Amino acid sequence: MDDVAFTRAVVEHLAASHGIDRDRVVLIGYSNGGQMVLRLLHETPDLAAAAIIVSAAMPTAESFLSSDDAPPAHAIPIALVHGTRDKIVPFSGGGLKPWARALFKVGGRTRSAADTALYLARRNGISTPPISMPLPSRAESGPTSVTSIRRQEDAIPSVTLYEVRGAGHTIPGPRAAPRILGRTNADISLLDLVAETMSEIAERQARRARVARVWARHVRA
Protein backbone atom coordinates (compact mmCIF):
# COMPACT_ATOMS: atom_id res chain seq x y z
CA MET A 1 0.00 0.00 0.00
CA ASP A 2 1.11 3.57 -0.73
CA ASP A 3 0.72 5.03 2.77
CA VAL A 4 1.32 8.61 1.65
CA ALA A 5 -1.30 8.44 -1.13
CA PHE A 6 -3.75 6.74 1.25
CA THR A 7 -3.35 9.48 3.87
CA ARG A 8 -3.83 12.21 1.28
CA ALA A 9 -6.95 10.45 -0.02
CA VAL A 10 -8.41 10.22 3.50
CA VAL A 11 -7.82 13.94 4.15
CA GLU A 12 -9.29 14.93 0.79
CA HIS A 13 -12.31 12.66 1.32
CA LEU A 14 -13.06 14.12 4.76
CA ALA A 15 -12.54 17.65 3.45
CA ALA A 16 -15.11 17.01 0.72
CA SER A 17 -17.63 14.96 2.73
CA HIS A 18 -17.56 16.92 6.00
CA GLY A 19 -16.51 20.39 4.87
CA ILE A 20 -13.25 20.23 6.82
CA ASP A 21 -10.97 23.19 6.29
CA ARG A 22 -7.55 21.93 5.17
CA ASP A 23 -6.04 24.81 7.19
CA ARG A 24 -7.21 23.07 10.37
CA VAL A 25 -5.86 19.56 9.71
CA VAL A 26 -3.26 18.49 12.29
CA LEU A 27 -1.06 15.42 11.76
CA ILE A 28 -0.48 13.50 15.03
CA GLY A 29 1.74 10.44 15.31
CA TYR A 30 3.31 8.32 18.06
CA SER A 31 6.35 6.08 17.53
CA ASN A 32 6.03 4.57 14.03
CA GLY A 33 3.11 6.95 13.52
CA GLY A 34 5.42 9.83 14.33
CA GLN A 35 7.91 8.56 11.76
CA MET A 36 5.03 8.53 9.27
CA VAL A 37 4.24 12.15 10.09
CA LEU A 38 7.87 13.06 9.40
CA ARG A 39 7.58 11.32 6.04
CA LEU A 40 4.36 13.18 5.24
CA LEU A 41 6.02 16.51 6.08
CA HIS A 42 8.57 15.80 3.36
CA GLU A 43 6.46 14.12 0.68
CA THR A 44 3.16 16.01 1.12
CA PRO A 45 4.14 19.24 2.90
CA ASP A 46 0.88 20.99 1.98
CA LEU A 47 -1.33 18.26 3.44
CA ALA A 48 -1.84 19.74 6.90
CA ALA A 49 -1.61 22.94 8.90
CA ALA A 50 0.42 21.55 11.81
CA ALA A 51 2.07 18.42 13.18
CA ILE A 52 2.55 16.79 16.60
CA ILE A 53 5.19 14.04 16.80
CA VAL A 54 5.64 11.84 19.88
CA SER A 55 8.58 9.48 20.49
CA ALA A 56 9.92 9.67 16.94
CA ALA A 57 12.93 11.29 15.29
CA MET A 58 14.34 12.16 11.89
CA PRO A 59 16.52 9.46 10.32
CA THR A 60 20.16 10.32 9.80
CA ALA A 61 21.16 11.28 6.26
CA GLU A 62 22.26 7.76 5.30
CA SER A 63 19.03 6.25 6.67
CA PHE A 64 16.64 8.85 5.20
CA LEU A 65 14.81 7.36 2.23
CA SER A 66 13.21 10.29 0.46
CA SER A 67 12.16 10.83 -3.12
CA ASP A 68 14.48 12.99 -5.20
CA ASP A 69 11.48 14.87 -6.56
CA ALA A 70 9.97 15.68 -3.15
CA PRO A 71 8.22 19.09 -3.13
CA PRO A 72 9.77 22.08 -1.35
CA ALA A 73 9.26 22.56 2.39
CA HIS A 74 6.08 24.17 3.71
CA ALA A 75 6.44 25.88 7.09
CA ILE A 76 3.88 24.78 9.69
CA PRO A 77 3.82 24.69 13.52
CA ILE A 78 5.47 21.49 14.78
CA ALA A 79 5.56 20.06 18.31
CA LEU A 80 7.84 17.18 19.26
CA VAL A 81 7.63 15.20 22.52
CA HIS A 82 10.49 12.89 23.49
CA GLY A 83 11.42 11.12 26.72
CA THR A 84 15.06 11.16 27.76
CA ARG A 85 14.81 7.49 28.82
CA ASP A 86 13.21 6.28 25.59
CA LYS A 87 14.63 2.80 24.93
CA ILE A 88 12.94 2.41 21.53
CA VAL A 89 13.89 5.67 19.79
CA PRO A 90 16.90 6.94 21.79
CA PHE A 91 16.65 10.58 22.88
CA SER A 92 20.31 11.06 21.98
CA GLY A 93 19.87 9.38 18.59
CA GLY A 94 21.53 6.31 17.10
CA GLY A 95 20.31 2.83 16.22
CA LEU A 96 17.67 0.69 17.85
CA LYS A 97 18.64 -2.07 20.23
CA PRO A 98 18.79 -5.55 18.60
CA TRP A 99 15.58 -6.62 20.38
CA ALA A 100 13.75 -3.50 19.15
CA ARG A 101 14.93 -4.04 15.56
CA ALA A 102 13.68 -7.63 15.70
CA LEU A 103 10.36 -6.72 17.34
CA PHE A 104 9.46 -3.73 15.15
CA LYS A 105 11.22 -4.96 11.99
CA VAL A 106 12.92 -1.63 11.33
CA GLY A 107 16.54 -0.58 11.08
CA GLY A 108 18.63 2.47 10.36
CA ARG A 109 19.70 5.25 12.68
CA THR A 110 17.96 8.41 13.88
CA ARG A 111 19.06 11.91 14.79
CA SER A 112 18.80 13.00 18.40
CA ALA A 113 15.62 14.73 19.54
CA ALA A 114 17.49 18.05 19.67
CA ASP A 115 18.92 17.59 16.16
CA THR A 116 15.47 16.62 14.87
CA ALA A 117 13.98 19.85 16.26
CA LEU A 118 16.86 21.87 14.79
CA TYR A 119 16.46 20.17 11.40
CA LEU A 120 12.72 20.94 11.30
CA ALA A 121 13.26 24.51 12.48
CA ARG A 122 15.75 25.14 9.69
CA ARG A 123 13.33 23.52 7.26
CA ASN A 124 10.71 26.03 8.43
CA GLY A 125 13.20 28.85 7.86
CA ILE A 126 14.07 29.54 11.51
CA SER A 127 17.69 30.41 12.29
CA THR A 128 17.44 32.00 15.74
CA PRO A 129 18.47 30.13 18.93
CA PRO A 130 15.77 28.34 20.94
CA ILE A 131 14.19 29.57 24.16
CA SER A 132 14.06 26.96 26.95
CA MET A 133 11.46 27.06 29.72
CA PRO A 134 10.67 24.44 32.39
CA LEU A 135 6.95 23.66 32.66
CA PRO A 136 5.06 23.57 35.96
CA SER A 137 5.27 20.14 37.57
CA ARG A 138 2.31 18.06 38.78
CA ALA A 139 2.51 15.61 41.66
CA GLU A 140 1.30 12.73 39.47
CA SER A 141 4.33 13.21 37.18
CA GLY A 142 6.57 11.73 39.87
CA PRO A 143 10.28 12.11 39.06
CA THR A 144 9.65 13.21 35.46
CA SER A 145 9.67 16.83 34.29
CA VAL A 146 9.27 18.78 31.06
CA THR A 147 11.28 21.55 29.46
CA SER A 148 9.85 23.39 26.47
CA ILE A 149 12.54 24.24 23.90
CA ARG A 150 10.88 26.58 21.43
CA ARG A 151 12.19 28.02 18.18
CA GLN A 152 10.28 30.85 16.54
CA GLU A 153 11.22 33.76 14.33
CA ASP A 154 8.97 36.67 13.37
CA ALA A 155 5.84 35.25 11.72
CA ILE A 156 7.41 31.86 10.90
CA PRO A 157 5.53 28.88 12.43
CA SER A 158 7.22 27.60 15.58
CA VAL A 159 9.02 24.32 16.22
CA THR A 160 8.92 23.21 19.87
CA LEU A 161 10.65 20.24 21.46
CA TYR A 162 9.17 19.07 24.76
CA GLU A 163 12.09 17.34 26.48
CA VAL A 164 10.52 14.96 29.00
CA ARG A 165 13.21 14.10 31.51
CA GLY A 166 12.89 10.64 33.02
CA ALA A 167 10.09 9.52 30.68
CA GLY A 168 10.25 6.55 28.32
CA HIS A 169 8.68 5.71 24.97
CA THR A 170 5.32 6.97 26.19
CA ILE A 171 2.47 9.35 25.40
CA PRO A 172 2.20 12.31 27.82
CA GLY A 173 -1.00 12.64 29.77
CA PRO A 174 -2.81 11.83 33.02
CA ARG A 175 -2.53 8.06 32.56
CA ALA A 176 0.48 5.80 32.02
CA ALA A 177 0.51 5.05 28.30
CA PRO A 178 1.88 2.55 27.58
CA ARG A 179 3.15 1.65 31.08
CA ILE A 180 5.45 -1.16 29.93
CA LEU A 181 7.61 1.25 27.89
CA GLY A 182 8.67 3.54 30.74
CA ARG A 183 7.43 6.38 32.90
CA THR A 184 4.73 8.75 31.65
CA ASN A 185 4.66 12.47 32.38
CA ALA A 186 1.43 14.29 33.26
CA ASP A 187 2.70 17.88 33.02
CA ILE A 188 1.50 18.01 29.42
CA SER A 189 -0.97 15.96 27.37
CA LEU A 190 -1.77 15.47 23.73
CA LEU A 191 -4.97 17.46 24.27
CA ASP A 192 -2.89 20.37 25.61
CA LEU A 193 -0.64 20.23 22.57
CA VAL A 194 -3.56 20.07 20.13
CA ALA A 195 -5.19 23.07 21.83
CA GLU A 196 -1.94 25.09 21.69
CA THR A 197 -1.41 24.10 18.06
CA MET A 198 -4.94 25.09 17.04
CA SER A 199 -4.48 28.41 18.86
CA GLU A 200 -1.33 29.12 16.84
CA ILE A 201 -3.12 28.17 13.61
CA ALA A 202 -6.02 30.51 14.45
CA GLU A 203 -3.59 33.32 15.28
CA ARG A 204 -1.80 32.89 11.97
CA GLN A 205 -5.11 32.86 10.08
CA ALA A 206 -6.20 36.06 11.84
CA ARG A 207 -2.86 37.70 10.99
CA ARG A 208 -3.24 36.79 7.32
CA ALA A 209 -6.78 38.16 7.33
CA ARG A 210 -5.60 41.48 8.80
CA VAL A 211 -2.85 41.75 6.19
CA ALA A 212 -5.39 41.00 3.43
CA ARG A 213 -7.74 43.74 4.70
CA VAL A 214 -4.92 46.29 4.86
CA TRP A 215 -3.79 45.35 1.35
CA ALA A 216 -7.37 45.60 0.02
CA ARG A 217 -7.73 49.11 1.49
CA HIS A 218 -4.39 50.10 -0.03
CA VAL A 219 -5.44 48.85 -3.47
CA ARG A 220 -8.79 50.67 -3.31
CA ALA A 221 -7.01 53.87 -2.28
PDB file of C-alpha atoms in Angstrom:
ATOM      1  CA  MET A   1       0.000   0.000   0.000  1.00  0.00           C
ATOM      2  CA  ASP A   2       1.112   3.565  -0.734  1.00  0.00           C
ATOM      3  CA  ASP A   3       0.722   5.030   2.769  1.00  0.00           C
ATOM      4  CA  VAL A   4       1.317   8.610   1.650  1.00  0.00           C
ATOM      5  CA  ALA A   5      -1.298   8.443  -1.133  1.00  0.00           C
ATOM      6  CA  PHE A   6      -3.750   6.740   1.254  1.00  0.00           C
ATOM      7  CA  THR A   7      -3.353   9.485   3.870  1.00  0.00           C
ATOM      8  CA  ARG A   8      -3.834  12.211   1.278  1.00  0.00           C
ATOM      9  CA  ALA A   9      -6.948  10.447  -0.022  1.00  0.00           C
ATOM     10  CA  VAL A  10      -8.410  10.223   3.501  1.00  0.00           C
ATOM     11  CA  VAL A  11      -7.823  13.936   4.155  1.00  0.00           C
ATOM     12  CA  GLU A  12      -9.289  14.934   0.791  1.00  0.00           C
ATOM     13  CA  HIS A  13     -12.314  12.660   1.317  1.00  0.00           C
ATOM     14  CA  LEU A  14     -13.059  14.120   4.761  1.00  0.00           C
ATOM     15  CA  ALA A  15     -12.543  17.646   3.451  1.00  0.00           C
ATOM     16  CA  ALA A  16     -15.113  17.008   0.716  1.00  0.00           C
ATOM     17  CA  SER A  17     -17.634  14.964   2.733  1.00  0.00           C
ATOM     18  CA  HIS A  18     -17.564  16.918   6.004  1.00  0.00           C
ATOM     19  CA  GLY A  19     -16.511  20.386   4.870  1.00  0.00           C
ATOM     20  CA  ILE A  20     -13.249  20.226   6.822  1.00  0.00           C
ATOM     21  CA  ASP A  21     -10.968  23.190   6.292  1.00  0.00           C
ATOM     22  CA  ARG A  22      -7.547  21.931   5.174  1.00  0.00           C
ATOM     23  CA  ASP A  23      -6.040  24.809   7.193  1.00  0.00           C
ATOM     24  CA  ARG A  24      -7.213  23.067  10.373  1.00  0.00           C
ATOM     25  CA  VAL A  25      -5.864  19.562   9.714  1.00  0.00           C
ATOM     26  CA  VAL A  26      -3.257  18.485  12.286  1.00  0.00           C
ATOM     27  CA  LEU A  27      -1.059  15.415  11.760  1.00  0.00           C
ATOM     28  CA  ILE A  28      -0.483  13.504  15.025  1.00  0.00           C
ATOM     29  CA  GLY A  29       1.743  10.441  15.313  1.00  0.00           C
ATOM     30  CA  TYR A  30       3.308   8.323  18.058  1.00  0.00           C
ATOM     31  CA  SER A  31       6.348   6.079  17.534  1.00  0.00           C
ATOM     32  CA  ASN A  32       6.029   4.567  14.026  1.00  0.00           C
ATOM     33  CA  GLY A  33       3.108   6.948  13.516  1.00  0.00           C
ATOM     34  CA  GLY A  34       5.424   9.826  14.335  1.00  0.00           C
ATOM     35  CA  GLN A  35       7.911   8.562  11.761  1.00  0.00           C
ATOM     36  CA  MET A  36       5.025   8.525   9.274  1.00  0.00           C
ATOM     37  CA  VAL A  37       4.235  12.155  10.090  1.00  0.00           C
ATOM     38  CA  LEU A  38       7.869  13.060   9.398  1.00  0.00           C
ATOM     39  CA  ARG A  39       7.581  11.324   6.038  1.00  0.00           C
ATOM     40  CA  LEU A  40       4.355  13.184   5.236  1.00  0.00           C
ATOM     41  CA  LEU A  41       6.016  16.514   6.082  1.00  0.00           C
ATOM     42  CA  HIS A  42       8.566  15.804   3.356  1.00  0.00           C
ATOM     43  CA  GLU A  43       6.460  14.121   0.682  1.00  0.00           C
ATOM     44  CA  THR A  44       3.155  16.011   1.119  1.00  0.00           C
ATOM     45  CA  PRO A  45       4.143  19.237   2.900  1.00  0.00           C
ATOM     46  CA  ASP A  46       0.882  20.986   1.977  1.00  0.00           C
ATOM     47  CA  LEU A  47      -1.329  18.259   3.443  1.00  0.00           C
ATOM     48  CA  ALA A  48      -1.843  19.740   6.905  1.00  0.00           C
ATOM     49  CA  ALA A  49      -1.613  22.942   8.898  1.00  0.00           C
ATOM     50  CA  ALA A  50       0.425  21.553  11.813  1.00  0.00           C
ATOM     51  CA  ALA A  51       2.074  18.416  13.176  1.00  0.00           C
ATOM     52  CA  ILE A  52       2.553  16.787  16.603  1.00  0.00           C
ATOM     53  CA  ILE A  53       5.187  14.045  16.801  1.00  0.00           C
ATOM     54  CA  VAL A  54       5.640  11.837  19.878  1.00  0.00           C
ATOM     55  CA  SER A  55       8.585   9.484  20.486  1.00  0.00           C
ATOM     56  CA  ALA A  56       9.922   9.669  16.935  1.00  0.00           C
ATOM     57  CA  ALA A  57      12.931  11.293  15.291  1.00  0.00           C
ATOM     58  CA  MET A  58      14.338  12.164  11.888  1.00  0.00           C
ATOM     59  CA  PRO A  59      16.515   9.463  10.320  1.00  0.00           C
ATOM     60  CA  THR A  60      20.161  10.320   9.805  1.00  0.00           C
ATOM     61  CA  ALA A  61      21.158  11.283   6.259  1.00  0.00           C
ATOM     62  CA  GLU A  62      22.258   7.762   5.298  1.00  0.00           C
ATOM     63  CA  SER A  63      19.026   6.254   6.674  1.00  0.00           C
ATOM     64  CA  PHE A  64      16.644   8.850   5.196  1.00  0.00           C
ATOM     65  CA  LEU A  65      14.812   7.358   2.228  1.00  0.00           C
ATOM     66  CA  SER A  66      13.212  10.295   0.460  1.00  0.00           C
ATOM     67  CA  SER A  67      12.156  10.834  -3.123  1.00  0.00           C
ATOM     68  CA  ASP A  68      14.485  12.992  -5.200  1.00  0.00           C
ATOM     69  CA  ASP A  69      11.477  14.870  -6.558  1.00  0.00           C
ATOM     70  CA  ALA A  70       9.975  15.683  -3.148  1.00  0.00           C
ATOM     71  CA  PRO A  71       8.223  19.086  -3.128  1.00  0.00           C
ATOM     72  CA  PRO A  72       9.766  22.084  -1.351  1.00  0.00           C
ATOM     73  CA  ALA A  73       9.257  22.557   2.386  1.00  0.00           C
ATOM     74  CA  HIS A  74       6.082  24.166   3.708  1.00  0.00           C
ATOM     75  CA  ALA A  75       6.443  25.885   7.089  1.00  0.00           C
ATOM     76  CA  ILE A  76       3.876  24.783   9.693  1.00  0.00           C
ATOM     77  CA  PRO A  77       3.819  24.688  13.516  1.00  0.00           C
ATOM     78  CA  ILE A  78       5.470  21.493  14.780  1.00  0.00           C
ATOM     79  CA  ALA A  79       5.561  20.065  18.312  1.00  0.00           C
ATOM     80  CA  LEU A  80       7.838  17.179  19.265  1.00  0.00           C
ATOM     81  CA  VAL A  81       7.626  15.199  22.518  1.00  0.00           C
ATOM     82  CA  HIS A  82      10.488  12.894  23.485  1.00  0.00           C
ATOM     83  CA  GLY A  83      11.418  11.122  26.718  1.00  0.00           C
ATOM     84  CA  THR A  84      15.059  11.161  27.761  1.00  0.00           C
ATOM     85  CA  ARG A  85      14.810   7.487  28.818  1.00  0.00           C
ATOM     86  CA  ASP A  86      13.207   6.284  25.594  1.00  0.00           C
ATOM     87  CA  LYS A  87      14.632   2.797  24.931  1.00  0.00           C
ATOM     88  CA  ILE A  88      12.936   2.413  21.530  1.00  0.00           C
ATOM     89  CA  VAL A  89      13.888   5.673  19.792  1.00  0.00           C
ATOM     90  CA  PRO A  90      16.896   6.942  21.794  1.00  0.00           C
ATOM     91  CA  PHE A  91      16.650  10.578  22.878  1.00  0.00           C
ATOM     92  CA  SER A  92      20.312  11.057  21.981  1.00  0.00           C
ATOM     93  CA  GLY A  93      19.869   9.377  18.593  1.00  0.00           C
ATOM     94  CA  GLY A  94      21.527   6.311  17.101  1.00  0.00           C
ATOM     95  CA  GLY A  95      20.313   2.835  16.218  1.00  0.00           C
ATOM     96  CA  LEU A  96      17.667   0.694  17.850  1.00  0.00           C
ATOM     97  CA  LYS A  97      18.643  -2.071  20.235  1.00  0.00           C
ATOM     98  CA  PRO A  98      18.789  -5.548  18.604  1.00  0.00           C
ATOM     99  CA  TRP A  99      15.576  -6.621  20.380  1.00  0.00           C
ATOM    100  CA  ALA A 100      13.751  -3.505  19.154  1.00  0.00           C
ATOM    101  CA  ARG A 101      14.925  -4.037  15.565  1.00  0.00           C
ATOM    102  CA  ALA A 102      13.675  -7.626  15.698  1.00  0.00           C
ATOM    103  CA  LEU A 103      10.363  -6.717  17.342  1.00  0.00           C
ATOM    104  CA  PHE A 104       9.458  -3.732  15.148  1.00  0.00           C
ATOM    105  CA  LYS A 105      11.216  -4.961  11.989  1.00  0.00           C
ATOM    106  CA  VAL A 106      12.923  -1.626  11.334  1.00  0.00           C
ATOM    107  CA  GLY A 107      16.537  -0.579  11.075  1.00  0.00           C
ATOM    108  CA  GLY A 108      18.627   2.467  10.355  1.00  0.00           C
ATOM    109  CA  ARG A 109      19.702   5.254  12.678  1.00  0.00           C
ATOM    110  CA  THR A 110      17.959   8.414  13.877  1.00  0.00           C
ATOM    111  CA  ARG A 111      19.056  11.906  14.788  1.00  0.00           C
ATOM    112  CA  SER A 112      18.803  12.997  18.401  1.00  0.00           C
ATOM    113  CA  ALA A 113      15.621  14.731  19.544  1.00  0.00           C
ATOM    114  CA  ALA A 114      17.490  18.053  19.668  1.00  0.00           C
ATOM    115  CA  ASP A 115      18.919  17.588  16.160  1.00  0.00           C
ATOM    116  CA  THR A 116      15.469  16.618  14.871  1.00  0.00           C
ATOM    117  CA  ALA A 117      13.984  19.845  16.256  1.00  0.00           C
ATOM    118  CA  LEU A 118      16.862  21.872  14.795  1.00  0.00           C
ATOM    119  CA  TYR A 119      16.459  20.175  11.404  1.00  0.00           C
ATOM    120  CA  LEU A 120      12.718  20.937  11.303  1.00  0.00           C
ATOM    121  CA  ALA A 121      13.262  24.513  12.483  1.00  0.00           C
ATOM    122  CA  ARG A 122      15.751  25.144   9.689  1.00  0.00           C
ATOM    123  CA  ARG A 123      13.334  23.518   7.261  1.00  0.00           C
ATOM    124  CA  ASN A 124      10.712  26.027   8.429  1.00  0.00           C
ATOM    125  CA  GLY A 125      13.201  28.845   7.856  1.00  0.00           C
ATOM    126  CA  ILE A 126      14.068  29.540  11.508  1.00  0.00           C
ATOM    127  CA  SER A 127      17.695  30.406  12.288  1.00  0.00           C
ATOM    128  CA  THR A 128      17.441  32.002  15.743  1.00  0.00           C
ATOM    129  CA  PRO A 129      18.471  30.127  18.934  1.00  0.00           C
ATOM    130  CA  PRO A 130      15.768  28.338  20.936  1.00  0.00           C
ATOM    131  CA  ILE A 131      14.190  29.573  24.164  1.00  0.00           C
ATOM    132  CA  SER A 132      14.059  26.963  26.954  1.00  0.00           C
ATOM    133  CA  MET A 133      11.462  27.062  29.724  1.00  0.00           C
ATOM    134  CA  PRO A 134      10.668  24.438  32.388  1.00  0.00           C
ATOM    135  CA  LEU A 135       6.954  23.661  32.657  1.00  0.00           C
ATOM    136  CA  PRO A 136       5.058  23.572  35.964  1.00  0.00           C
ATOM    137  CA  SER A 137       5.268  20.143  37.570  1.00  0.00           C
ATOM    138  CA  ARG A 138       2.315  18.064  38.775  1.00  0.00           C
ATOM    139  CA  ALA A 139       2.511  15.605  41.664  1.00  0.00           C
ATOM    140  CA  GLU A 140       1.301  12.732  39.473  1.00  0.00           C
ATOM    141  CA  SER A 141       4.326  13.208  37.182  1.00  0.00           C
ATOM    142  CA  GLY A 142       6.567  11.733  39.875  1.00  0.00           C
ATOM    143  CA  PRO A 143      10.282  12.110  39.064  1.00  0.00           C
ATOM    144  CA  THR A 144       9.653  13.207  35.460  1.00  0.00           C
ATOM    145  CA  SER A 145       9.674  16.827  34.291  1.00  0.00           C
ATOM    146  CA  VAL A 146       9.269  18.778  31.055  1.00  0.00           C
ATOM    147  CA  THR A 147      11.285  21.555  29.457  1.00  0.00           C
ATOM    148  CA  SER A 148       9.852  23.394  26.468  1.00  0.00           C
ATOM    149  CA  ILE A 149      12.543  24.237  23.901  1.00  0.00           C
ATOM    150  CA  ARG A 150      10.876  26.579  21.425  1.00  0.00           C
ATOM    151  CA  ARG A 151      12.185  28.017  18.180  1.00  0.00           C
ATOM    152  CA  GLN A 152      10.275  30.853  16.535  1.00  0.00           C
ATOM    153  CA  GLU A 153      11.224  33.759  14.330  1.00  0.00           C
ATOM    154  CA  ASP A 154       8.974  36.669  13.366  1.00  0.00           C
ATOM    155  CA  ALA A 155       5.844  35.252  11.719  1.00  0.00           C
ATOM    156  CA  ILE A 156       7.405  31.864  10.896  1.00  0.00           C
ATOM    157  CA  PRO A 157       5.532  28.884  12.429  1.00  0.00           C
ATOM    158  CA  SER A 158       7.217  27.599  15.576  1.00  0.00           C
ATOM    159  CA  VAL A 159       9.018  24.317  16.219  1.00  0.00           C
ATOM    160  CA  THR A 160       8.916  23.207  19.872  1.00  0.00           C
ATOM    161  CA  LEU A 161      10.654  20.243  21.460  1.00  0.00           C
ATOM    162  CA  TYR A 162       9.175  19.071  24.759  1.00  0.00           C
ATOM    163  CA  GLU A 163      12.087  17.343  26.484  1.00  0.00           C
ATOM    164  CA  VAL A 164      10.515  14.964  29.001  1.00  0.00           C
ATOM    165  CA  ARG A 165      13.212  14.101  31.507  1.00  0.00           C
ATOM    166  CA  GLY A 166      12.887  10.640  33.016  1.00  0.00           C
ATOM    167  CA  ALA A 167      10.087   9.517  30.678  1.00  0.00           C
ATOM    168  CA  GLY A 168      10.246   6.554  28.322  1.00  0.00           C
ATOM    169  CA  HIS A 169       8.680   5.707  24.969  1.00  0.00           C
ATOM    170  CA  THR A 170       5.324   6.971  26.194  1.00  0.00           C
ATOM    171  CA  ILE A 171       2.473   9.349  25.396  1.00  0.00           C
ATOM    172  CA  PRO A 172       2.205  12.309  27.816  1.00  0.00           C
ATOM    173  CA  GLY A 173      -1.000  12.640  29.765  1.00  0.00           C
ATOM    174  CA  PRO A 174      -2.810  11.828  33.021  1.00  0.00           C
ATOM    175  CA  ARG A 175      -2.525   8.058  32.561  1.00  0.00           C
ATOM    176  CA  ALA A 176       0.482   5.800  32.017  1.00  0.00           C
ATOM    177  CA  ALA A 177       0.507   5.049  28.302  1.00  0.00           C
ATOM    178  CA  PRO A 178       1.884   2.546  27.579  1.00  0.00           C
ATOM    179  CA  ARG A 179       3.149   1.653  31.078  1.00  0.00           C
ATOM    180  CA  ILE A 180       5.455  -1.156  29.927  1.00  0.00           C
ATOM    181  CA  LEU A 181       7.612   1.253  27.887  1.00  0.00           C
ATOM    182  CA  GLY A 182       8.668   3.536  30.743  1.00  0.00           C
ATOM    183  CA  ARG A 183       7.434   6.375  32.895  1.00  0.00           C
ATOM    184  CA  THR A 184       4.734   8.750  31.645  1.00  0.00           C
ATOM    185  CA  ASN A 185       4.661  12.472  32.377  1.00  0.00           C
ATOM    186  CA  ALA A 186       1.434  14.292  33.257  1.00  0.00           C
ATOM    187  CA  ASP A 187       2.695  17.885  33.019  1.00  0.00           C
ATOM    188  CA  ILE A 188       1.501  18.007  29.417  1.00  0.00           C
ATOM    189  CA  SER A 189      -0.966  15.964  27.371  1.00  0.00           C
ATOM    190  CA  LEU A 190      -1.767  15.473  23.726  1.00  0.00           C
ATOM    191  CA  LEU A 191      -4.969  17.462  24.267  1.00  0.00           C
ATOM    192  CA  ASP A 192      -2.893  20.370  25.605  1.00  0.00           C
ATOM    193  CA  LEU A 193      -0.638  20.229  22.569  1.00  0.00           C
ATOM    194  CA  VAL A 194      -3.556  20.067  20.135  1.00  0.00           C
ATOM    195  CA  ALA A 195      -5.193  23.074  21.832  1.00  0.00           C
ATOM    196  CA  GLU A 196      -1.945  25.086  21.693  1.00  0.00           C
ATOM    197  CA  THR A 197      -1.414  24.104  18.064  1.00  0.00           C
ATOM    198  CA  MET A 198      -4.941  25.089  17.044  1.00  0.00           C
ATOM    199  CA  SER A 199      -4.482  28.408  18.855  1.00  0.00           C
ATOM    200  CA  GLU A 200      -1.326  29.120  16.839  1.00  0.00           C
ATOM    201  CA  ILE A 201      -3.117  28.166  13.614  1.00  0.00           C
ATOM    202  CA  ALA A 202      -6.018  30.513  14.454  1.00  0.00           C
ATOM    203  CA  GLU A 203      -3.595  33.318  15.278  1.00  0.00           C
ATOM    204  CA  ARG A 204      -1.803  32.888  11.967  1.00  0.00           C
ATOM    205  CA  GLN A 205      -5.110  32.864  10.078  1.00  0.00           C
ATOM    206  CA  ALA A 206      -6.197  36.063  11.845  1.00  0.00           C
ATOM    207  CA  ARG A 207      -2.858  37.701  10.994  1.00  0.00           C
ATOM    208  CA  ARG A 208      -3.241  36.788   7.324  1.00  0.00           C
ATOM    209  CA  ALA A 209      -6.784  38.163   7.330  1.00  0.00           C
ATOM    210  CA  ARG A 210      -5.597  41.478   8.802  1.00  0.00           C
ATOM    211  CA  VAL A 211      -2.854  41.753   6.189  1.00  0.00           C
ATOM    212  CA  ALA A 212      -5.389  41.000   3.429  1.00  0.00           C
ATOM    213  CA  ARG A 213      -7.738  43.736   4.697  1.00  0.00           C
ATOM    214  CA  VAL A 214      -4.924  46.288   4.862  1.00  0.00           C
ATOM    215  CA  TRP A 215      -3.793  45.351   1.353  1.00  0.00           C
ATOM    216  CA  ALA A 216      -7.370  45.604   0.023  1.00  0.00           C
ATOM    217  CA  ARG A 217      -7.729  49.109   1.486  1.00  0.00           C
ATOM    218  CA  HIS A 218      -4.392  50.103  -0.029  1.00  0.00           C
ATOM    219  CA  VAL A 219      -5.443  48.848  -3.470  1.00  0.00           C
ATOM    220  CA  ARG A 220      -8.786  50.668  -3.305  1.00  0.00           C
ATOM    221  CA  ALA A 221      -7.009  53.866  -2.284  1.00  0.00           C
TER     222      ALA A 221
END
